[in-house]
mmCIF file of C-alpha atoms in Angstrom:
data_model
loop_
_atom_site.group_PDB
_atom_site.id
_atom_site.type_symbol
_atom_site.label_atom_id
_atom_site.label_comp_id
_atom_site.label_asym_id
_atom_site.label_seq_id
_atom_site.Cartn_x
_atom_site.Cartn_y
_atom_site.Cartn_z
ATOM 1 C CA UNK A 1 -9.660 7.399 19.017
ATOM 2 C CA UNK A 2 -8.329 10.855 19.830
ATOM 3 C CA UNK A 3 -5.294 11.540 17.635
ATOM 4 C CA UNK A 4 -3.961 14.346 19.781
ATOM 5 C CA UNK A 5 -3.692 12.164 22.874
ATOM 6 C CA UNK A 6 -2.510 9.008 21.098
ATOM 7 C CA UNK A 7 0.326 10.234 18.908
ATOM 8 C CA UNK A 8 1.494 13.489 20.419
ATOM 9 C CA UNK A 9 5.129 14.572 20.326
ATOM 10 C CA UNK A 10 7.242 12.421 22.619
ATOM 11 C CA UNK A 11 9.822 14.118 24.813
ATOM 12 C CA UNK A 12 13.429 13.843 23.637
ATOM 13 C CA UNK A 13 15.673 12.096 26.174
ATOM 14 C CA UNK A 14 18.949 12.362 24.290
ATOM 15 C CA UNK A 15 19.357 13.882 20.813
ATOM 16 C CA UNK A 16 21.701 11.833 18.628
ATOM 17 C CA UNK A 17 24.142 14.156 16.823
ATOM 18 C CA UNK A 18 24.072 12.096 13.613
ATOM 19 C CA UNK A 19 23.500 8.622 12.247
ATOM 20 C CA UNK A 20 21.443 6.598 9.774
ATOM 21 C CA UNK A 21 18.522 4.184 9.770
ATOM 22 C CA UNK A 22 17.708 1.758 6.936
ATOM 23 C CA UNK A 23 14.556 -0.243 6.418
ATOM 24 C CA UNK A 24 12.546 -2.010 3.759
ATOM 25 C CA UNK A 25 8.802 -1.705 3.363
ATOM 26 C CA UNK A 26 6.627 -3.709 0.985
ATOM 27 C CA UNK A 27 3.842 -2.648 -1.264
ATOM 28 C CA UNK A 28 0.435 -4.207 -0.740
ATOM 29 C CA UNK A 29 -2.453 -5.205 -2.947
ATOM 30 C CA UNK A 30 -5.983 -4.483 -1.793
ATOM 31 C CA UNK A 31 -8.573 -7.232 -2.144
ATOM 32 C CA UNK A 32 -11.420 -4.941 -1.095
ATOM 33 C CA UNK A 33 -10.475 -1.564 -2.537
ATOM 34 C CA UNK A 34 -10.509 1.898 -1.021
ATOM 35 C CA UNK A 35 -11.370 4.639 -3.510
ATOM 36 C CA UNK A 36 -12.395 8.014 -2.181
ATOM 37 C CA UNK A 37 -11.221 9.760 0.965
ATOM 38 C CA UNK A 38 -11.989 12.523 3.433
ATOM 39 C CA UNK A 39 -9.665 14.975 5.217
ATOM 40 C CA UNK A 40 -7.103 14.249 6.436
ATOM 41 C CA UNK A 41 -6.282 11.099 4.457
ATOM 42 C CA UNK A 42 -9.152 9.108 5.942
ATOM 43 C CA UNK A 43 -10.879 6.472 3.797
ATOM 44 C CA UNK A 44 -14.454 6.758 2.603
ATOM 45 C CA UNK A 45 -14.720 2.983 3.035
ATOM 46 C CA UNK A 46 -12.710 0.239 4.784
ATOM 47 C CA UNK A 47 -10.298 -1.907 2.782
ATOM 48 C CA UNK A 48 -8.334 -5.120 3.242
ATOM 49 C CA UNK A 49 -5.057 -6.061 1.578
ATOM 50 C CA UNK A 50 -2.443 -8.749 1.121
ATOM 51 C CA UNK A 51 0.983 -7.524 2.213
ATOM 52 C CA UNK A 52 3.554 -8.284 -0.499
ATOM 53 C CA UNK A 53 7.069 -9.627 -0.046
ATOM 54 C CA UNK A 54 9.347 -8.812 -3.003
ATOM 55 C CA UNK A 55 7.791 -5.562 -4.276
ATOM 56 C CA UNK A 56 9.263 -3.127 -1.795
ATOM 57 C CA UNK A 57 11.058 0.136 -1.174
ATOM 58 C CA UNK A 58 14.444 0.222 0.529
ATOM 59 C CA UNK A 59 15.135 3.525 2.289
ATOM 60 C CA UNK A 60 18.072 4.892 4.251
ATOM 61 C CA UNK A 61 17.513 8.005 6.354
ATOM 62 C CA UNK A 62 20.691 9.903 7.196
ATOM 63 C CA UNK A 63 20.265 12.484 9.950
ATOM 64 C CA UNK A 64 22.647 15.133 11.247
ATOM 65 C CA UNK A 65 21.973 17.807 13.820
ATOM 66 C CA UNK A 66 21.770 21.276 12.259
ATOM 67 C CA UNK A 67 24.837 23.422 12.784
ATOM 68 C CA UNK A 68 22.690 26.569 12.845
ATOM 69 C CA UNK A 69 19.191 26.038 14.300
ATOM 70 C CA UNK A 70 16.298 27.330 12.184
ATOM 71 C CA UNK A 71 12.582 26.765 11.778
ATOM 72 C CA UNK A 72 12.770 25.060 8.365
ATOM 73 C CA UNK A 73 12.621 21.454 7.251
ATOM 74 C CA UNK A 74 15.961 20.505 5.737
ATOM 75 C CA UNK A 75 16.178 17.435 3.559
ATOM 76 C CA UNK A 76 17.552 16.138 0.301
ATOM 77 C CA UNK A 77 16.302 13.138 -1.636
ATOM 78 C CA UNK A 78 18.034 10.647 -3.886
ATOM 79 C CA UNK A 79 15.814 8.170 -5.728
ATOM 80 C CA UNK A 80 17.822 5.273 -7.144
ATOM 81 C CA UNK A 81 20.947 7.391 -6.755
ATOM 82 C CA UNK A 82 19.604 10.423 -8.598
ATOM 83 C CA UNK A 83 18.435 13.722 -7.100
ATOM 84 C CA UNK A 84 14.704 14.144 -7.699
ATOM 85 C CA UNK A 85 13.705 17.782 -7.128
ATOM 86 C CA UNK A 86 10.194 17.042 -8.438
ATOM 87 C CA UNK A 87 9.586 14.843 -5.363
ATOM 88 C CA UNK A 88 10.525 17.591 -2.897
ATOM 89 C CA UNK A 89 7.179 19.476 -2.782
ATOM 90 C CA UNK A 90 5.365 16.257 -1.801
ATOM 91 C CA UNK A 91 8.011 15.589 0.831
ATOM 92 C CA UNK A 92 7.687 19.143 2.177
ATOM 93 C CA UNK A 93 3.924 18.671 2.416
ATOM 94 C CA UNK A 94 4.400 15.344 4.203
ATOM 95 C CA UNK A 95 6.791 16.820 6.759
ATOM 96 C CA UNK A 96 4.330 19.648 7.413
ATOM 97 C CA UNK A 97 1.529 17.136 8.072
ATOM 98 C CA UNK A 98 3.568 15.011 10.471
ATOM 99 C CA UNK A 99 5.385 17.854 12.268
ATOM 100 C CA UNK A 100 2.737 17.995 15.055
ATOM 101 C CA UNK A 101 3.645 14.407 15.992
ATOM 102 C CA UNK A 102 7.464 14.623 16.143
ATOM 103 C CA UNK A 103 9.630 16.873 18.300
ATOM 104 C CA UNK A 104 12.820 16.572 16.254
ATOM 105 C CA UNK A 105 11.962 17.169 12.578
ATOM 106 C CA UNK A 106 13.352 20.724 12.480
ATOM 107 C CA UNK A 107 16.424 19.872 14.545
ATOM 108 C CA UNK A 108 18.037 17.690 11.882
ATOM 109 C CA UNK A 109 19.202 17.894 8.305
ATOM 110 C CA UNK A 110 18.006 14.720 6.559
ATOM 111 C CA UNK A 111 19.265 12.925 3.499
ATOM 112 C CA UNK A 112 16.902 10.293 2.180
ATOM 113 C CA UNK A 113 18.182 7.623 -0.179
ATOM 114 C CA UNK A 114 15.494 5.358 -1.569
ATOM 115 C CA UNK A 115 14.987 2.773 -4.293
ATOM 116 C CA UNK A 116 12.262 0.383 -5.409
ATOM 117 C CA UNK A 117 12.473 -3.231 -6.486
ATOM 118 C CA UNK A 118 9.692 -2.494 -9.004
ATOM 119 C CA UNK A 119 8.766 0.289 -11.482
ATOM 120 C CA UNK A 120 7.715 3.592 -9.891
ATOM 121 C CA UNK A 121 4.233 5.070 -10.571
ATOM 122 C CA UNK A 122 2.970 2.125 -12.596
ATOM 123 C CA UNK A 123 0.135 0.898 -10.401
ATOM 124 C CA UNK A 124 2.078 -1.232 -7.894
ATOM 125 C CA UNK A 125 1.474 1.213 -5.036
ATOM 126 C CA UNK A 126 4.972 2.677 -4.984
ATOM 127 C CA UNK A 127 3.722 5.479 -2.753
ATOM 128 C CA UNK A 128 2.545 2.847 -0.238
ATOM 129 C CA UNK A 129 5.940 1.226 0.133
ATOM 130 C CA UNK A 130 7.949 4.465 -0.058
ATOM 131 C CA UNK A 131 5.915 6.394 2.505
ATOM 132 C CA UNK A 132 5.726 3.472 4.920
ATOM 133 C CA UNK A 133 9.506 3.013 4.674
ATOM 134 C CA UNK A 134 10.170 6.680 5.405
ATOM 135 C CA UNK A 135 7.616 6.677 8.222
ATOM 136 C CA UNK A 136 9.293 3.676 9.850
ATOM 137 C CA UNK A 137 12.712 5.335 9.652
ATOM 138 C CA UNK A 138 11.266 8.386 11.422
ATOM 139 C CA UNK A 139 9.422 6.460 14.141
ATOM 140 C CA UNK A 140 12.527 4.330 14.700
ATOM 141 C CA UNK A 141 14.602 7.494 15.129
ATOM 142 C CA UNK A 142 11.996 8.828 17.549
ATOM 143 C CA UNK A 143 12.088 5.559 19.497
ATOM 144 C CA UNK A 144 15.861 5.895 19.859
ATOM 145 C CA UNK A 145 16.017 9.526 20.966
ATOM 146 C CA UNK A 146 12.859 9.376 23.095
ATOM 147 C CA UNK A 147 13.611 5.914 24.521
ATOM 148 C CA UNK A 148 10.344 4.294 23.402
ATOM 149 C CA UNK A 149 10.347 0.530 23.775
ATOM 150 C CA UNK A 150 6.711 -0.310 23.024
ATOM 151 C CA UNK A 151 6.913 -1.959 19.588
ATOM 152 C CA UNK A 152 3.137 -2.130 19.173
ATOM 153 C CA UNK A 153 2.928 1.638 19.712
ATOM 154 C CA UNK A 154 5.791 2.218 17.252
ATOM 155 C CA UNK A 155 4.082 0.184 14.522
ATOM 156 C CA UNK A 156 0.706 1.855 15.051
ATOM 157 C CA UNK A 157 2.317 5.280 14.930
ATOM 158 C CA UNK A 158 4.233 4.240 11.808
ATOM 159 C CA UNK A 159 0.964 3.260 10.125
ATOM 160 C CA UNK A 160 -0.659 6.507 11.268
ATOM 161 C CA UNK A 161 2.248 8.625 9.972
ATOM 162 C CA UNK A 162 2.528 6.696 6.696
ATOM 163 C CA UNK A 163 -1.185 7.298 6.082
ATOM 164 C CA UNK A 164 -0.615 11.046 6.084
ATOM 165 C CA UNK A 165 1.759 10.619 3.140
ATOM 166 C CA UNK A 166 -0.204 7.995 1.221
ATOM 167 C CA UNK A 167 -3.428 6.389 2.378
ATOM 168 C CA UNK A 168 -2.609 2.833 1.322
ATOM 169 C CA UNK A 169 0.857 3.127 2.911
ATOM 170 C CA UNK A 170 -0.712 2.476 6.299
ATOM 171 C CA UNK A 171 -1.473 -1.093 5.151
ATOM 172 C CA UNK A 172 2.197 -1.929 4.433
ATOM 173 C CA UNK A 173 3.324 -2.064 8.071
ATOM 174 C CA UNK A 174 2.398 -5.615 9.054
ATOM 175 C CA UNK A 175 1.218 -8.774 7.351
ATOM 176 C CA UNK A 176 0.040 -11.042 5.973
ATOM 177 C CA UNK A 177 -3.259 -9.130 5.747
ATOM 178 C CA UNK A 178 -4.156 -5.632 6.911
ATOM 179 C CA UNK A 179 -7.464 -3.831 7.407
ATOM 180 C CA UNK A 180 -7.763 -0.054 7.192
ATOM 181 C CA UNK A 181 -10.989 1.755 7.985
ATOM 182 C CA UNK A 182 -13.626 1.425 10.656
ATOM 183 C CA UNK A 183 -15.755 -1.706 10.409
ATOM 184 C CA UNK A 184 -17.943 -3.157 13.136
ATOM 185 C CA UNK A 185 -16.758 -6.693 12.378
ATOM 186 C CA UNK A 186 -13.044 -5.899 12.769
ATOM 187 C CA UNK A 187 -12.038 -5.264 16.357
ATOM 188 C CA UNK A 188 -9.891 -2.141 16.871
ATOM 189 C CA UNK A 189 -10.319 -1.102 13.219
ATOM 190 C CA UNK A 190 -9.973 2.632 12.659
ATOM 191 C CA UNK A 191 -9.671 5.189 9.885
ATOM 192 C CA UNK A 192 -6.425 6.463 11.434
ATOM 193 C CA UNK A 193 -4.162 3.463 10.870
ATOM 194 C CA UNK A 194 -4.305 -0.124 9.645
ATOM 195 C CA UNK A 195 -4.590 -3.177 11.889
ATOM 196 C CA UNK A 196 -3.696 -6.818 11.196
ATOM 197 C CA UNK A 197 -6.605 -9.012 10.110
ATOM 198 C CA UNK A 198 -7.632 -10.377 13.524
ATOM 199 C CA UNK A 199 -8.965 -13.806 12.528
ATOM 200 C CA UNK A 200 -7.296 -17.107 11.637
ATOM 201 C CA UNK A 201 -6.827 -17.324 7.885
ATOM 202 C CA UNK A 202 -7.817 -20.670 6.381
ATOM 203 C CA UNK A 203 -4.968 -22.804 5.034
ATOM 204 C CA UNK A 204 -6.272 -22.247 1.481
ATOM 205 C CA UNK A 205 -5.223 -18.597 1.665
ATOM 206 C CA UNK A 206 -1.900 -18.934 3.446
ATOM 207 C CA UNK A 207 1.285 -18.451 1.412
ATOM 208 C CA UNK A 208 -0.726 -17.009 -1.476
ATOM 209 C CA UNK A 209 1.263 -16.123 -4.585
ATOM 210 C CA UNK A 210 1.004 -12.881 -6.569
ATOM 211 C CA UNK A 211 2.606 -12.654 -9.987
ATOM 212 C CA UNK A 212 2.450 -9.050 -11.169
ATOM 213 C CA UNK A 213 2.231 -8.754 -14.950
ATOM 214 C CA UNK A 214 3.774 -5.443 -16.014
ATOM 215 C CA UNK A 215 1.478 -4.458 -18.854
ATOM 216 C CA UNK A 216 2.573 -0.826 -18.748
ATOM 217 C CA UNK A 217 5.601 0.354 -16.745
ATOM 218 C CA UNK A 218 5.085 4.035 -17.577
ATOM 219 C CA UNK A 219 3.683 6.683 -15.279
ATOM 220 C CA UNK A 220 -0.101 6.578 -14.909
ATOM 221 C CA UNK A 221 -2.051 9.106 -16.976
ATOM 222 C CA UNK A 222 -4.209 10.001 -13.964
ATOM 223 C CA UNK A 223 -2.786 9.834 -10.454
ATOM 224 C CA UNK A 224 -4.538 8.027 -7.616
ATOM 225 C CA UNK A 225 -4.798 11.349 -5.757
ATOM 226 C CA UNK A 226 -6.874 12.823 -8.584
ATOM 227 C CA UNK A 227 -8.927 9.642 -8.835
ATOM 228 C CA UNK A 228 -9.813 9.746 -5.144
ATOM 229 C CA UNK A 229 -10.914 13.371 -5.444
ATOM 230 C CA UNK A 230 -13.285 12.525 -8.272
ATOM 231 C CA UNK A 231 -15.298 10.344 -5.904
ATOM 232 C CA UNK A 232 -16.605 13.451 -4.109
ATOM 233 C CA UNK A 233 -19.156 14.187 -6.851
ATOM 234 C CA UNK A 234 -19.409 10.656 -8.191
ATOM 235 C CA UNK A 235 -23.004 9.550 -8.928
ATOM 236 C CA UNK A 236 -22.353 6.032 -7.571
ATOM 237 C CA UNK A 237 -20.098 6.937 -4.638
ATOM 238 C CA UNK A 238 -22.459 6.160 -1.773
ATOM 239 C CA UNK A 239 -23.496 2.831 -3.277
ATOM 240 C CA UNK A 240 -19.852 1.932 -3.770
ATOM 241 C CA UNK A 241 -18.909 2.791 -0.173
ATOM 242 C CA UNK A 242 -21.789 0.643 1.108
ATOM 243 C CA UNK A 243 -20.769 -2.223 -1.188
ATOM 244 C CA UNK A 244 -17.149 -2.121 0.021
ATOM 245 C CA UNK A 245 -18.293 -2.171 3.660
ATOM 246 C CA UNK A 246 -20.451 -5.238 2.973
ATOM 247 C CA UNK A 247 -17.596 -6.900 1.099
ATOM 248 C CA UNK A 248 -15.347 -6.602 4.167
ATOM 249 C CA UNK A 249 -17.927 -8.688 6.023
ATOM 250 C CA UNK A 250 -18.107 -11.175 3.158
ATOM 251 C CA UNK A 251 -14.362 -11.559 2.691
ATOM 252 C CA UNK A 252 -13.899 -12.068 6.432
ATOM 253 C CA UNK A 253 -16.210 -15.077 6.191
ATOM 254 C CA UNK A 254 -14.449 -16.275 3.033
ATOM 255 C CA UNK A 255 -10.933 -16.029 4.453
ATOM 256 C CA UNK A 256 -11.846 -17.928 7.611
ATOM 257 C CA UNK A 257 -13.970 -20.617 5.916
ATOM 258 C CA UNK A 258 -11.634 -21.262 2.984
ATOM 259 C CA UNK A 259 -14.235 -20.745 0.242
ATOM 260 C CA UNK A 260 -11.975 -20.357 -2.816
ATOM 261 C CA UNK A 261 -14.780 -19.829 -5.353
ATOM 262 C CA UNK A 262 -16.297 -17.018 -3.298
ATOM 263 C CA UNK A 263 -12.822 -15.477 -2.904
ATOM 264 C CA UNK A 264 -12.337 -15.452 -6.683
ATOM 265 C CA UNK A 265 -15.695 -13.831 -7.378
ATOM 266 C CA UNK A 266 -15.378 -11.151 -4.715
ATOM 267 C CA UNK A 267 -11.775 -10.210 -5.504
ATOM 268 C CA UNK A 268 -12.311 -9.973 -9.254
ATOM 269 C CA UNK A 269 -15.555 -8.045 -8.792
ATOM 270 C CA UNK A 270 -13.758 -5.574 -6.526
ATOM 271 C CA UNK A 271 -11.017 -5.043 -9.113
ATOM 272 C CA UNK A 272 -13.486 -4.347 -11.904
ATOM 273 C CA UNK A 273 -15.626 -2.129 -9.657
ATOM 274 C CA UNK A 274 -12.573 0.021 -8.872
ATOM 275 C CA UNK A 275 -12.026 0.644 -12.576
ATOM 276 C CA UNK A 276 -15.760 1.101 -13.161
ATOM 277 C CA UNK A 277 -15.623 4.010 -10.701
ATOM 278 C CA UNK A 278 -12.866 5.571 -12.813
ATOM 279 C CA UNK A 279 -14.793 5.088 -16.036
ATOM 280 C CA UNK A 280 -17.971 6.645 -14.609
ATOM 281 C CA UNK A 281 -16.443 9.651 -12.845
ATOM 282 C CA UNK A 282 -16.505 13.132 -14.370
ATOM 283 C CA UNK A 283 -14.090 13.557 -15.993
ATOM 284 C CA UNK A 284 -13.929 9.851 -16.790
ATOM 285 C CA UNK A 285 -10.707 8.002 -17.467
ATOM 286 C CA UNK A 286 -9.394 4.506 -18.184
ATOM 287 C CA UNK A 287 -6.176 3.136 -16.686
ATOM 288 C CA UNK A 288 -6.527 -0.367 -18.100
ATOM 289 C CA UNK A 289 -4.866 -1.115 -21.427
ATOM 290 C CA UNK A 290 -5.969 -3.479 -24.176
ATOM 291 C CA UNK A 291 -3.524 -6.100 -22.892
ATOM 292 C CA UNK A 292 -5.015 -5.822 -19.412
ATOM 293 C CA UNK A 293 -8.338 -7.029 -20.787
ATOM 294 C CA UNK A 294 -6.731 -9.753 -22.884
ATOM 295 C CA UNK A 295 -4.958 -11.111 -19.779
ATOM 296 C CA UNK A 296 -8.224 -11.113 -17.817
ATOM 297 C CA UNK A 297 -9.966 -13.049 -20.591
ATOM 298 C CA UNK A 298 -7.095 -15.567 -20.719
ATOM 299 C CA UNK A 299 -7.344 -16.111 -16.944
ATOM 300 C CA UNK A 300 -11.100 -16.673 -17.164
ATOM 301 C CA UNK A 301 -10.637 -19.132 -20.026
ATOM 302 C CA UNK A 302 -7.870 -21.034 -18.200
ATOM 303 C CA UNK A 303 -9.908 -21.261 -14.988
ATOM 304 C CA UNK A 304 -12.969 -22.535 -16.858
ATOM 305 C CA UNK A 305 -10.942 -25.209 -18.661
ATOM 306 C CA UNK A 306 -8.851 -26.414 -15.705
ATOM 307 C CA UNK A 307 -10.821 -25.742 -12.523
ATOM 308 C CA UNK A 308 -7.862 -23.764 -11.208
ATOM 309 C CA UNK A 309 -8.224 -21.325 -8.304
ATOM 310 C CA UNK A 310 -6.241 -18.632 -10.128
ATOM 311 C CA UNK A 311 -7.797 -15.178 -10.216
ATOM 312 C CA UNK A 312 -6.787 -11.577 -10.825
ATOM 313 C CA UNK A 313 -6.962 -8.235 -9.163
ATOM 314 C CA UNK A 314 -5.978 -4.758 -10.294
ATOM 315 C CA UNK A 315 -4.659 -1.712 -8.537
ATOM 316 C CA UNK A 316 -5.066 1.804 -9.913
ATOM 317 C CA UNK A 317 -3.172 1.022 -13.101
ATOM 318 C CA UNK A 318 -2.883 -1.302 -16.077
ATOM 319 C CA UNK A 319 -0.845 -4.063 -14.451
ATOM 320 C CA UNK A 320 -2.492 -7.344 -13.481
ATOM 321 C CA UNK A 321 -1.925 -9.128 -10.167
ATOM 322 C CA UNK A 322 -2.375 -12.865 -10.747
ATOM 323 C CA UNK A 323 -3.328 -14.473 -7.425
ATOM 324 C CA UNK A 324 -3.178 -18.213 -6.772
ATOM 325 C CA UNK A 325 -2.527 -20.760 -3.986
ATOM 326 C CA UNK A 326 1.010 -21.988 -3.375
ATOM 327 C CA UNK A 327 0.077 -25.554 -4.355
ATOM 328 C CA UNK A 328 -0.689 -24.341 -7.905
ATOM 329 C CA UNK A 329 2.593 -22.463 -8.257
ATOM 330 C CA UNK A 330 4.233 -24.762 -10.844
ATOM 331 C CA UNK A 331 1.264 -25.074 -13.189
ATOM 332 C CA UNK A 332 0.339 -21.379 -12.965
ATOM 333 C CA UNK A 333 3.929 -20.365 -13.684
ATOM 334 C CA UNK A 334 3.802 -22.463 -16.880
ATOM 335 C CA UNK A 335 0.466 -20.873 -17.793
ATOM 336 C CA UNK A 336 1.859 -17.379 -17.233
ATOM 337 C CA UNK A 337 4.985 -18.070 -19.279
ATOM 338 C CA UNK A 338 3.127 -19.701 -22.168
ATOM 339 C CA UNK A 339 -0.041 -17.598 -22.302
ATOM 340 C CA UNK A 340 0.361 -14.272 -20.489
ATOM 341 C CA UNK A 341 3.939 -13.012 -20.737
ATOM 342 C CA UNK A 342 3.333 -12.020 -24.347
ATOM 343 C CA UNK A 343 1.002 -9.273 -23.099
ATOM 344 C CA UNK A 344 3.602 -7.781 -20.713
ATOM 345 C CA UNK A 345 5.771 -4.823 -21.668
ATOM 346 C CA UNK A 346 9.074 -6.336 -22.808
ATOM 347 C CA UNK A 347 7.926 -9.624 -21.274
ATOM 348 C CA UNK A 348 8.454 -8.280 -17.755
ATOM 349 C CA UNK A 349 6.699 -9.585 -14.666
ATOM 350 C CA UNK A 350 7.401 -9.892 -10.917
ATOM 351 C CA UNK A 351 6.985 -13.101 -8.923
ATOM 352 C CA UNK A 352 5.752 -12.128 -5.490
ATOM 353 C CA UNK A 353 3.878 -13.644 -2.569
ATOM 354 C CA UNK A 354 2.364 -12.719 0.781
ATOM 355 C CA UNK A 355 4.833 -10.993 3.078
ATOM 356 C CA UNK A 356 4.945 -9.740 6.629
ATOM 357 C CA UNK A 357 5.609 -6.020 6.531
ATOM 358 C CA UNK A 358 8.413 -3.590 7.261
ATOM 359 C CA UNK A 359 11.797 -4.509 8.687
ATOM 360 C CA UNK A 360 14.954 -2.738 9.764
ATOM 361 C CA UNK A 361 18.050 -3.493 7.739
#
């Protein structure tokens, strides 16, 4: 796919003098992980994720035509009602990356108000939901002033633009499952944006639940950006990329056939492999906490004793995503409350489930 011909600047039909656009965008949790990337924000291996429902960012983009035209980006940012100057350099970098694809960015002064329904920078992919929300506000504004009515194009461009701010953000656009990265078994898959999983998901995996145990709500000691960079010289990088590619093939078969045992083994293996890459990079680092491991052991013990289909996955952080079918919701909730909440920071956890992507508010 040629980026320059697919997502070029669209011609402005009528410039709105001012207004606002609000949307919500969910986080997502990868089942097959992406870890390592190439310029510009392209994945070293394909990944597949569940789109979440409750863990999301809510963003309002206020825009007003500049009184005095200039060649600068003009924006201000409020995160949960508070000015966050430390976020501005990343936002400036993002606007610079996406400027070739929008005609209007330097014609407006923007005010961005944003908030999360979950803790920021704690391994719940806050950058995924925040960048996809902002991207959708911008592509929606473009659709209005350029009179674009093709919703499929708008969503693909949103995923493409979100990717330039945060790689995993491109997977938060649709649901219930998204694939990002070129794979011969996934039609239309590309490194440039995410596409919906194109096959019928077995009933076993519909309406899946995800309870996120907040082991550590603080900011991660090593950012995902740094972690991705460490894959460039990683001794096991090429083997890992090959493994992830093969696991996309395997999980496609699993999701369509309904093999719950195979799902458990692949998803948990992927989670531990992600953290193994962190522990074997140079410099090495560990994002899991002691309570992360205790929760994992409790889940294994419970599954062995009950025959449950509960399993876990991890993102780039200490928190544990407990995944289970909807028909086990009552018993797993009791298990979580009696056995796992004690390992959460201040007993905090989030009850989530599969969702269906971004929406205008």
